[in-house]
Amino acid sequence: MPDGAGPHPVLLMIHGGPFAQYTVGLFDETQVYTSAGYAVVYCNPRGSAGYGREHGLAIKERMGTVDLDDVLGFLDGVLASHPELDADRVGILGGSYGGYLTAWTIAHDHRFAAAVVERGFLDPEVFIGTSDIGSFFSQEYTGADPAHRVTQSPQAVVDQVRTPTLVVHSEQDLRCPLSQAERYYAALRRGGVDAELLVFPGRTTS
């Protein structure tokens, strides 16, 4: 929470991974946002680490399903239980897998005032053969069947996005290649979305 009585604008922040987790440790990003006056909401949806194997495997070949349900359900619960939060001023952001789920969310839920898609895993098909992680990652998470893979692709539903979006990427990101951001951003602009692309020159995955 930021200082003051509120109502505070809210940021729903989604971690990378996806098999990673937010912990009780100090997280510098949240401190930057709260210092700027935002309340930060974050959780460990299905697919995250920390709750066992079944929880971690819950999104295998069904990304953007129960994980989407979890982050939106958590957001709804927090907003309902904290009147000091402004439910009419909510943004969403995340990096890597968090960028994936941010892009996927804004294609399916139009409540957000703005979004930041950072170094996103945005097109599972193009990711194969271009990322330094190898082909196994995209296929393990979204399946070997291209027709099924596209049902989990933010790039495939980008025409449904209405949320103003900042796409952030590093020029030399080898894990989530820059083309993921460039193609997504170009599609946003073609669709008439208020979008900007910020590329950090010379930077790798951050």
PDB file of N, CA, C and O in Angstrom, residues 75-143:
ATOM      1  N   LEU A  75      -7.755 -10.560  -7.745  1.00  0.00           N
ATOM      2  CA  LEU A  75      -7.969  -9.120  -7.863  1.00  0.00           C
ATOM      3  C   LEU A  75      -9.360  -8.743  -7.368  1.00  0.00           C
ATOM      4  O   LEU A  75      -9.520  -7.787  -6.595  1.00  0.00           O
ATOM      5  N   ASP A  76     -10.362  -9.472  -7.798  1.00  0.00           N
ATOM      6  CA  ASP A  76     -11.731  -9.179  -7.367  1.00  0.00           C
ATOM      7  C   ASP A  76     -11.873  -9.275  -5.854  1.00  0.00           C
ATOM      8  O   ASP A  76     -12.527  -8.435  -5.222  1.00  0.00           O
ATOM      9  N   GLY A  77     -11.255 -10.296  -5.260  1.00  0.00           N
ATOM     10  CA  GLY A  77     -11.333 -10.470  -3.816  1.00  0.00           C
ATOM     11  C   GLY A  77     -10.669  -9.344  -3.058  1.00  0.00           C
ATOM     12  O   GLY A  77     -11.203  -8.846  -2.052  1.00  0.00           O
ATOM     13  N   VAL A  78      -9.506  -8.912  -3.543  1.00  0.00           N
ATOM     14  CA  VAL A  78      -8.791  -7.812  -2.882  1.00  0.00           C
ATOM     15  C   VAL A  78      -9.579  -6.509  -2.989  1.00  0.00           C
ATOM     16  O   VAL A  78      -9.726  -5.774  -2.007  1.00  0.00           O
ATOM     17  N   LEU A  79     -10.103  -6.224  -4.171  1.00  0.00           N
ATOM     18  CA  LEU A  79     -10.867  -4.988  -4.351  1.00  0.00           C
ATOM     19  C   LEU A  79     -12.122  -4.976  -3.482  1.00  0.00           C
ATOM     20  O   LEU A  79     -12.499  -3.938  -2.931  1.00  0.00           O
ATOM     21  N   ALA A  80     -12.752  -6.143  -3.337  1.00  0.00           N
ATOM     22  CA  ALA A  80     -13.970  -6.223  -2.536  1.00  0.00           C
ATOM     23  C   ALA A  80     -13.697  -6.041  -1.049  1.00  0.00           C
ATOM     24  O   ALA A  80     -14.545  -5.533  -0.312  1.00  0.00           O
ATOM     25  N   SER A  81     -12.510  -6.449  -0.614  1.00  0.00           N
ATOM     26  CA  SER A  81     -12.208  -6.418   0.822  1.00  0.00           C
ATOM     27  C   SER A  81     -11.405  -5.197   1.260  1.00  0.00           C
ATOM     28  O   SER A  81     -11.163  -5.016   2.447  1.00  0.00           O
ATOM     29  N   HIS A  82     -11.008  -4.363   0.303  1.00  0.00           N
ATOM     30  CA  HIS A  82     -10.208  -3.179   0.641  1.00  0.00           C
ATOM     31  C   HIS A  82     -10.825  -1.929   0.009  1.00  0.00           C
ATOM     32  O   HIS A  82     -10.479  -1.557  -1.117  1.00  0.00           O
ATOM     33  N   PRO A  83     -11.710  -1.253   0.726  1.00  0.00           N
ATOM     34  CA  PRO A  83     -12.357  -0.063   0.168  1.00  0.00           C
ATOM     35  C   PRO A  83     -11.399   1.081  -0.112  1.00  0.00           C
ATOM     36  O   PRO A  83     -11.743   2.020  -0.834  1.00  0.00           O
ATOM     37  N   GLU A  84     -10.175   1.013   0.436  1.00  0.00           N
ATOM     38  CA  GLU A  84      -9.201   2.062   0.166  1.00  0.00           C
ATOM     39  C   GLU A  84      -8.578   1.939  -1.225  1.00  0.00           C
ATOM     40  O   GLU A  84      -7.779   2.783  -1.633  1.00  0.00           O
ATOM     41  N   LEU A  85      -8.954   0.900  -1.974  1.00  0.00           N
ATOM     42  CA  LEU A  85      -8.467   0.712  -3.337  1.00  0.00           C
ATOM     43  C   LEU A  85      -9.526   1.182  -4.328  1.00  0.00           C
ATOM     44  O   LEU A  85     -10.729   0.975  -4.133  1.00  0.00           O
ATOM     45  N   ASP A  86      -9.078   1.817  -5.387  1.00  0.00           N
ATOM     46  CA  ASP A  86      -9.971   2.373  -6.395  1.00  0.00           C
ATOM     47  C   ASP A  86     -10.184   1.353  -7.512  1.00  0.00           C
ATOM     48  O   ASP A  86      -9.329   1.182  -8.384  1.00  0.00           O
ATOM     49  N   ALA A  87     -11.325   0.698  -7.503  1.00  0.00           N
ATOM     50  CA  ALA A  87     -11.621  -0.346  -8.483  1.00  0.00           C
ATOM     51  C   ALA A  87     -11.813   0.195  -9.889  1.00  0.00           C
ATOM     52  O   ALA A  87     -11.831  -0.576 -10.859  1.00  0.00           O
ATOM     53  N   ASP A  88     -11.953   1.498 -10.012  1.00  0.00           N
ATOM     54  CA  ASP A  88     -12.122   2.102 -11.335  1.00  0.00           C
ATOM     55  C   ASP A  88     -10.801   2.551 -11.948  1.00  0.00           C
ATOM     56  O   ASP A  88     -10.786   3.048 -13.079  1.00  0.00           O
ATOM     57  N   ARG A  89      -9.704   2.403 -11.198  1.00  0.00           N
ATOM     58  CA  ARG A  89      -8.376   2.759 -11.721  1.00  0.00           C
ATOM     59  C   ARG A  89      -7.417   1.608 -11.459  1.00  0.00           C
ATOM     60  O   ARG A  89      -6.661   1.595 -10.500  1.00  0.00           O
ATOM     61  N   VAL A  90      -7.494   0.602 -12.339  1.00  0.00           N
ATOM     62  CA  VAL A  90      -6.683  -0.605 -12.173  1.00  0.00           C
ATOM     63  C   VAL A  90      -5.865  -0.831 -13.442  1.00  0.00           C
ATOM     64  O   VAL A  90      -6.406  -0.831 -14.554  1.00  0.00           O
ATOM     65  N   GLY A  91      -4.566  -1.008 -13.261  1.00  0.00           N
ATOM     66  CA  GLY A  91      -3.677  -1.366 -14.357  1.00  0.00           C
ATOM     67  C   GLY A  91      -3.167  -2.777 -14.170  1.00  0.00           C
ATOM     68  O   GLY A  91      -3.308  -3.372 -13.090  1.00  0.00           O
ATOM     69  N   ILE A  92      -2.562  -3.337 -15.201  1.00  0.00           N
ATOM     70  CA  ILE A  92      -2.032  -4.699 -15.150  1.00  0.00           C
ATOM     71  C   ILE A  92      -0.674  -4.720 -15.824  1.00  0.00           C
ATOM     72  O   ILE A  92      -0.459  -4.032 -16.831  1.00  0.00           O
ATOM     73  N   LEU A  93       0.261  -5.497 -15.264  1.00  0.00           N
ATOM     74  CA  LEU A  93       1.595  -5.584 -15.858  1.00  0.00           C
ATOM     75  C   LEU A  93       2.281  -6.883 -15.441  1.00  0.00           C
ATOM     76  O   LEU A  93       1.917  -7.505 -14.444  1.00  0.00           O
ATOM     77  N   GLY A  94       3.285  -7.251 -16.208  1.00  0.00           N
ATOM     78  CA  GLY A  94       4.095  -8.412 -15.875  1.00  0.00           C
ATOM     79  C   GLY A  94       5.147  -8.644 -16.933  1.00  0.00           C
ATOM     80  O   GLY A  94       5.050  -8.122 -18.055  1.00  0.00           O
ATOM     81  N   GLY A  95       6.179  -9.433 -16.566  1.00  0.00           N
ATOM     82  CA  GLY A  95       7.278  -9.717 -17.479  1.00  0.00           C
ATOM     83  C   GLY A  95       7.441 -11.195 -17.748  1.00  0.00           C
ATOM     84  O   GLY A  95       7.179 -12.027 -16.878  1.00  0.00           O
ATOM     85  N   SER A  96       7.876 -11.529 -18.957  1.00  0.00           N
ATOM     86  CA  SER A  96       8.104 -12.900 -19.394  1.00  0.00           C
ATOM     87  C   SER A  96       6.772 -13.659 -19.383  1.00  0.00           C
ATOM     88  O   SER A  96       5.862 -13.289 -20.117  1.00  0.00           O
ATOM     89  N   TYR A  97       6.616 -14.684 -18.541  1.00  0.00           N
ATOM     90  CA  TYR A  97       5.291 -15.294 -18.427  1.00  0.00           C
ATOM     91  C   TYR A  97       4.278 -14.269 -17.929  1.00  0.00           C
ATOM     92  O   TYR A  97       3.106 -14.283 -18.338  1.00  0.00           O
ATOM     93  N   GLY A  98       4.705 -13.359 -17.059  1.00  0.00           N
ATOM     94  CA  GLY A  98       3.816 -12.294 -16.625  1.00  0.00           C
ATOM     95  C   GLY A  98       3.379 -11.412 -17.777  1.00  0.00           C
ATOM     96  O   GLY A  98       2.252 -10.909 -17.811  1.00  0.00           O
ATOM     97  N   GLY A  99       4.277 -11.202 -18.749  1.00  0.00           N
ATOM     98  CA  GLY A  99       3.915 -10.488 -19.963  1.00  0.00           C
ATOM     99  C   GLY A  99       2.907 -11.278 -20.780  1.00  0.00           C
ATOM    100  O   GLY A  99       1.972 -10.721 -21.356  1.00  0.00           O
ATOM    101  N   TYR A 100       3.122 -12.596 -20.829  1.00  0.00           N
ATOM    102  CA  TYR A 100       2.158 -13.475 -21.502  1.00  0.00           C
ATOM    103  C   TYR A 100       0.770 -13.308 -20.905  1.00  0.00           C
ATOM    104  O   TYR A 100      -0.210 -13.046 -21.613  1.00  0.00           O
ATOM    105  N   LEU A 101       0.681 -13.478 -19.571  1.00  0.00           N
ATOM    106  CA  LEU A 101      -0.635 -13.475 -18.956  1.00  0.00           C
ATOM    107  C   LEU A 101      -1.260 -12.076 -18.970  1.00  0.00           C
ATOM    108  O   LEU A 101      -2.486 -11.941 -19.033  1.00  0.00           O
ATOM    109  N   THR A 102      -0.434 -11.037 -18.942  1.00  0.00           N
ATOM    110  CA  THR A 102      -0.959  -9.680 -19.106  1.00  0.00           C
ATOM    111  C   THR A 102      -1.591  -9.524 -20.484  1.00  0.00           C
ATOM    112  O   THR A 102      -2.730  -9.045 -20.620  1.00  0.00           O
ATOM    113  N   ALA A 103      -0.869  -9.929 -21.524  1.00  0.00           N
ATOM    114  CA  ALA A 103      -1.389  -9.816 -22.889  1.00  0.00           C
ATOM    115  C   ALA A 103      -2.631 -10.675 -23.084  1.00  0.00           C
ATOM    116  O   ALA A 103      -3.585 -10.272 -23.763  1.00  0.00           O
ATOM    117  N   TRP A 104      -2.630 -11.852 -22.487  1.00  0.00           N
ATOM    118  CA  TRP A 104      -3.781 -12.743 -22.604  1.00  0.00           C
ATOM    119  C   TRP A 104      -4.990 -12.153 -21.868  1.00  0.00           C
ATOM    120  O   TRP A 104      -6.122 -12.183 -22.370  1.00  0.00           O
ATOM    121  N   THR A 105      -4.744 -11.588 -20.700  1.00  0.00           N
ATOM    122  CA  THR A 105      -5.830 -11.032 -19.895  1.00  0.00           C
ATOM    123  C   THR A 105      -6.514  -9.876 -20.593  1.00  0.00           C
ATOM    124  O   THR A 105      -7.755  -9.803 -20.636  1.00  0.00           O
ATOM    125  N   ILE A 106      -5.748  -8.944 -21.149  1.00  0.00           N
ATOM    126  CA  ILE A 106      -6.366  -7.764 -21.756  1.00  0.00           C
ATOM    127  C   ILE A 106      -7.093  -8.086 -23.057  1.00  0.00           C
ATOM    128  O   ILE A 106      -7.886  -7.263 -23.543  1.00  0.00           O
ATOM    129  N   ALA A 107      -6.869  -9.277 -23.597  1.00  0.00           N
ATOM    130  CA  ALA A 107      -7.667  -9.723 -24.740  1.00  0.00           C
ATOM    131  C   ALA A 107      -9.016 -10.278 -24.298  1.00  0.00           C
ATOM    132  O   ALA A 107      -9.941 -10.385 -25.121  1.00  0.00           O
ATOM    133  N   HIS A 108      -9.138 -10.628 -23.007  1.00  0.00           N
ATOM    134  CA  HIS A 108     -10.352 -11.277 -22.517  1.00  0.00           C
ATOM    135  C   HIS A 108     -11.101 -10.468 -21.460  1.00  0.00           C
ATOM    136  O   HIS A 108     -12.253 -10.793 -21.144  1.00  0.00           O
ATOM    137  N   ASP A 109     -10.479  -9.454 -20.894  1.00  0.00           N
ATOM    138  CA  ASP A 109     -11.100  -8.644 -19.852  1.00  0.00           C
ATOM    139  C   ASP A 109     -10.724  -7.190 -20.108  1.00  0.00           C
ATOM    140  O   ASP A 109      -9.537  -6.863 -20.189  1.00  0.00           O
ATOM    141  N   HIS A 110     -11.714  -6.335 -20.238  1.00  0.00           N
ATOM    142  CA  HIS A 110     -11.471  -4.964 -20.678  1.00  0.00           C
ATOM    143  C   HIS A 110     -11.638  -3.935 -19.563  1.00  0.00           C
ATOM    144  O   HIS A 110     -11.874  -2.761 -19.827  1.00  0.00           O
ATOM    145  N   ARG A 111     -11.477  -4.382 -18.335  1.00  0.00           N
ATOM    146  CA  ARG A 111     -11.654  -3.465 -17.201  1.00  0.00           C
ATOM    147  C   ARG A 111     -10.453  -2.557 -16.956  1.00  0.00           C
ATOM    148  O   ARG A 111     -10.556  -1.561 -16.248  1.00  0.00           O
ATOM    149  N   PHE A 112      -9.289  -2.894 -17.494  1.00  0.00           N
ATOM    150  CA  PHE A 112      -8.045  -2.251 -17.088  1.00  0.00           C
ATOM    151  C   PHE A 112      -7.839  -0.907 -17.780  1.00  0.00           C
ATOM    152  O   PHE A 112      -8.084  -0.752 -18.975  1.00  0.00           O
ATOM    153  N   ALA A 113      -7.360   0.062 -16.998  1.00  0.00           N
ATOM    154  CA  ALA A 113      -7.103   1.392 -17.537  1.00  0.00           C
ATOM    155  C   ALA A 113      -5.909   1.388 -18.481  1.00  0.00           C
ATOM    156  O   ALA A 113      -5.863   2.171 -19.434  1.00  0.00           O
ATOM    157  N   ALA A 114      -4.925   0.531 -18.210  1.00  0.00           N
ATOM    158  CA  ALA A 114      -3.723   0.436 -19.036  1.00  0.00           C
ATOM    159  C   ALA A 114      -3.003  -0.856 -18.699  1.00  0.00           C
ATOM    160  O   ALA A 114      -3.255  -1.470 -17.655  1.00  0.00           O
ATOM    161  N   ALA A 115      -2.088  -1.255 -19.588  1.00  0.00           N
ATOM    162  CA  ALA A 115      -1.308  -2.470 -19.387  1.00  0.00           C
ATOM    163  C   ALA A 115       0.140  -2.228 -19.780  1.00  0.00           C
ATOM    164  O   ALA A 115       0.423  -1.410 -20.660  1.00  0.00           O
ATOM    165  N   VAL A 116       1.044  -2.963 -19.117  1.00  0.00           N
ATOM    166  CA  VAL A 116       2.452  -2.980 -19.507  1.00  0.00           C
ATOM    167  C   VAL A 116       2.831  -4.444 -19.747  1.00  0.00           C
ATOM    168  O   VAL A 116       2.792  -5.261 -18.825  1.00  0.00           O
ATOM    169  N   VAL A 117       3.186  -4.757 -20.979  1.00  0.00           N
ATOM    170  CA  VAL A 117       3.609  -6.109 -21.367  1.00  0.00           C
ATOM    171  C   VAL A 117       5.124  -6.085 -21.494  1.00  0.00           C
ATOM    172  O   VAL A 117       5.667  -5.493 -22.425  1.00  0.00           O
ATOM    173  N   GLU A 118       5.814  -6.704 -20.542  1.00  0.00           N
ATOM    174  CA  GLU A 118       7.272  -6.647 -20.491  1.00  0.00           C
ATOM    175  C   GLU A 118       7.889  -7.964 -20.959  1.00  0.00           C
ATOM    176  O   GLU A 118       7.511  -9.031 -20.470  1.00  0.00           O
ATOM    177  N   ARG A 119       8.841  -7.876 -21.906  1.00  0.00           N
ATOM    178  CA  ARG A 119       9.613  -9.035 -22.375  1.00  0.00           C
ATOM    179  C   ARG A 119       8.753 -10.298 -22.460  1.00  0.00           C
ATOM    180  O   ARG A 119       9.089 -11.364 -21.972  1.00  0.00           O
ATOM    181  N   GLY A 120       7.611 -10.194 -23.134  1.00  0.00           N
ATOM    182  CA  GLY A 120       6.597 -11.233 -23.080  1.00  0.00           C
ATOM    183  C   GLY A 120       6.867 -12.457 -23.947  1.00  0.00           C
ATOM    184  O   GLY A 120       7.475 -12.379 -25.012  1.00  0.00           O
ATOM    185  N   PHE A 121       6.346 -13.572 -23.487  1.00  0.00           N
ATOM    186  CA  PHE A 121       6.197 -14.820 -24.245  1.00  0.00           C
ATOM    187  C   PHE A 121       4.837 -14.701 -24.928  1.00  0.00           C
ATOM    188  O   PHE A 121       3.804 -15.027 -24.360  1.00  0.00           O
ATOM    189  N   LEU A 122       4.823 -14.173 -26.150  1.00  0.00           N
ATOM    190  CA  LEU A 122       3.588 -13.698 -26.756  1.00  0.00           C
ATOM    191  C   LEU A 122       3.105 -14.517 -27.938  1.00  0.00           C
ATOM    192  O   LEU A 122       1.925 -14.466 -28.279  1.00  0.00           O
ATOM    193  N   ASP A 123       4.000 -15.249 -28.570  1.00  0.00           N
ATOM    194  CA  ASP A 123       3.610 -16.085 -29.703  1.00  0.00           C
ATOM    195  C   ASP A 123       4.313 -17.430 -29.571  1.00  0.00           C
ATOM    196  O   ASP A 123       5.469 -17.587 -29.975  1.00  0.00           O
ATOM    197  N   PRO A 124       3.643 -18.412 -28.971  1.00  0.00           N
ATOM    198  CA  PRO A 124       4.293 -19.711 -28.718  1.00  0.00           C
ATOM    199  C   PRO A 124       4.850 -20.373 -29.970  1.00  0.00           C
ATOM    200  O   PRO A 124       5.866 -21.079 -29.900  1.00  0.00           O
ATOM    201  N   GLU A 125       4.213 -20.177 -31.120  1.00  0.00           N
ATOM    202  CA  GLU A 125       4.680 -20.821 -32.344  1.00  0.00           C
ATOM    203  C   GLU A 125       6.002 -20.226 -32.806  1.00  0.00           C
ATOM    204  O   GLU A 125       6.971 -20.943 -33.085  1.00  0.00           O
ATOM    205  N   VAL A 126       6.088 -18.904 -32.876  1.00  0.00           N
ATOM    206  CA  VAL A 126       7.308 -18.233 -33.325  1.00  0.00           C
ATOM    207  C   VAL A 126       8.426 -18.377 -32.294  1.00  0.00           C
ATOM    208  O   VAL A 126       9.613 -18.369 -32.643  1.00  0.00           O
ATOM    209  N   PHE A 127       8.068 -18.552 -31.039  1.00  0.00           N
ATOM    210  CA  PHE A 127       9.047 -18.725 -29.969  1.00  0.00           C
ATOM    211  C   PHE A 127       9.934 -19.949 -30.206  1.00  0.00           C
ATOM    212  O   PHE A 127      11.125 -19.941 -29.900  1.00  0.00           O
ATOM    213  N   ILE A 128       9.325 -20.997 -30.774  1.00  0.00           N
ATOM    214  CA  ILE A 128      10.057 -22.241 -31.032  1.00  0.00           C
ATOM    215  C   ILE A 128      11.130 -21.985 -32.088  1.00  0.00           C
ATOM    216  O   ILE A 128      10.846 -21.523 -33.189  1.00  0.00           O
ATOM    217  N   GLY A 129      12.380 -22.253 -31.735  1.00  0.00           N
ATOM    218  CA  GLY A 129      13.477 -22.081 -32.668  1.00  0.00           C
ATOM    219  C   GLY A 129      14.108 -20.704 -32.653  1.00  0.00           C
ATOM    220  O   GLY A 129      15.113 -20.488 -33.336  1.00  0.00           O
ATOM    221  N   THR A 130      13.537 -19.763 -31.897  1.00  0.00           N
ATOM    222  CA  THR A 130      14.136 -18.432 -31.812  1.00  0.00           C
ATOM    223  C   THR A 130      14.641 -18.116 -30.411  1.00  0.00           C
ATOM    224  O   THR A 130      15.504 -17.257 -30.259  1.00  0.00           O
ATOM    225  N   SER A 131      14.111 -18.784 -29.398  1.00  0.00           N
ATOM    226  CA  SER A 131      14.543 -18.540 -28.020  1.00  0.00           C
ATOM    227  C   SER A 131      15.738 -19.406 -27.664  1.00  0.00           C
ATOM    228  O   SER A 131      15.845 -20.555 -28.106  1.00  0.00           O
ATOM    229  N   ASP A 132      16.612 -18.865 -26.798  1.00  0.00           N
ATOM    230  CA  ASP A 132      17.777 -19.637 -26.367  1.00  0.00           C
ATOM    231  C   ASP A 132      17.408 -20.774 -25.417  1.00  0.00           C
ATOM    232  O   ASP A 132      18.234 -21.630 -25.119  1.00  0.00           O
ATOM    233  N   ILE A 133      16.168 -20.816 -24.958  1.00  0.00           N
ATOM    234  CA  ILE A 133      15.759 -21.886 -24.053  1.00  0.00           C
ATOM    235  C   ILE A 133      15.500 -23.187 -24.798  1.00  0.00           C
ATOM    236  O   ILE A 133      15.375 -24.248 -24.194  1.00  0.00           O
ATOM    237  N   GLY A 134      15.382 -23.121 -26.138  1.00  0.00           N
ATOM    238  CA  GLY A 134      15.135 -24.311 -26.925  1.00  0.00           C
ATOM    239  C   GLY A 134      13.655 -24.536 -27.180  1.00  0.00           C
ATOM    240  O   GLY A 134      12.791 -23.852 -26.635  1.00  0.00           O
ATOM    241  N   SER A 135      13.368 -25.529 -28.007  1.00  0.00           N
ATOM    242  CA  SER A 135      11.978 -25.770 -28.412  1.00  0.00           C
ATOM    243  C   SER A 135      11.136 -26.379 -27.305  1.00  0.00           C
ATOM    244  O   SER A 135       9.916 -26.304 -27.333  1.00  0.00           O
ATOM    245  N   PHE A 136      11.782 -26.985 -26.309  1.00  0.00           N
ATOM    246  CA  PHE A 136      11.012 -27.744 -25.314  1.00  0.00           C
ATOM    247  C   PHE A 136      10.068 -26.864 -24.509  1.00  0.00           C
ATOM    248  O   PHE A 136       8.970 -27.287 -24.144  1.00  0.00           O
ATOM    249  N   PHE A 137      10.459 -25.614 -24.218  1.00  0.00           N
ATOM    250  CA  PHE A 137       9.656 -24.790 -23.316  1.00  0.00           C
ATOM    251  C   PHE A 137       8.267 -24.545 -23.879  1.00  0.00           C
ATOM    252  O   PHE A 137       7.252 -24.828 -23.243  1.00  0.00           O
ATOM    253  N   SER A 138       8.208 -24.007 -25.084  1.00  0.00           N
ATOM    254  CA  SER A 138       6.917 -23.680 -25.675  1.00  0.00           C
ATOM    255  C   SER A 138       6.083 -24.937 -25.886  1.00  0.00           C
ATOM    256  O   SER A 138       4.875 -24.952 -25.615  1.00  0.00           O
ATOM    257  N   GLN A 139       6.709 -26.012 -26.340  1.00  0.00           N
ATOM    258  CA  GLN A 139       5.963 -27.249 -26.588  1.00  0.00           C
ATOM    259  C   GLN A 139       5.493 -27.890 -25.287  1.00  0.00           C
ATOM    260  O   GLN A 139       4.377 -28.410 -25.220  1.00  0.00           O
ATOM    261  N   GLU A 140       6.319 -27.853 -24.251  1.00  0.00           N
ATOM    262  CA  GLU A 140       5.906 -28.437 -22.978  1.00  0.00           C
ATOM    263  C   GLU A 140       4.728 -27.682 -22.369  1.00  0.00           C
ATOM    264  O   GLU A 140       3.832 -28.279 -21.787  1.00  0.00           O
ATOM    265  N   TYR A 141       4.730 -26.369 -22.513  1.00  0.00           N
ATOM    266  CA  TYR A 141       3.669 -25.580 -21.892  1.00  0.00           C
ATOM    267  C   TYR A 141       2.423 -25.460 -22.746  1.00  0.00           C
ATOM    268  O   TYR A 141       1.300 -25.412 -22.221  1.00  0.00           O
ATOM    269  N   THR A 142       2.571 -25.396 -24.060  1.00  0.00           N
ATOM    270  CA  THR A 142       1.399 -25.171 -24.912  1.00  0.00           C
ATOM    271  C   THR A 142       1.090 -26.348 -25.831  1.00  0.00           C
ATOM    272  O   THR A 142       0.100 -26.293 -26.564  1.00  0.00           O
ATOM    273  N   GLY A 143       1.908 -27.407 -25.791  1.00  0.00           N
ATOM    274  CA  GLY A 143       1.613 -28.613 -26.551  1.00  0.00           C
ATOM    275  C   GLY A 143       2.327 -28.690 -27.878  1.00  0.00           C
ATOM    276  O   GLY A 143       2.814 -27.692 -28.412  1.00  0.00           O
TER     277      GLY A 143
END
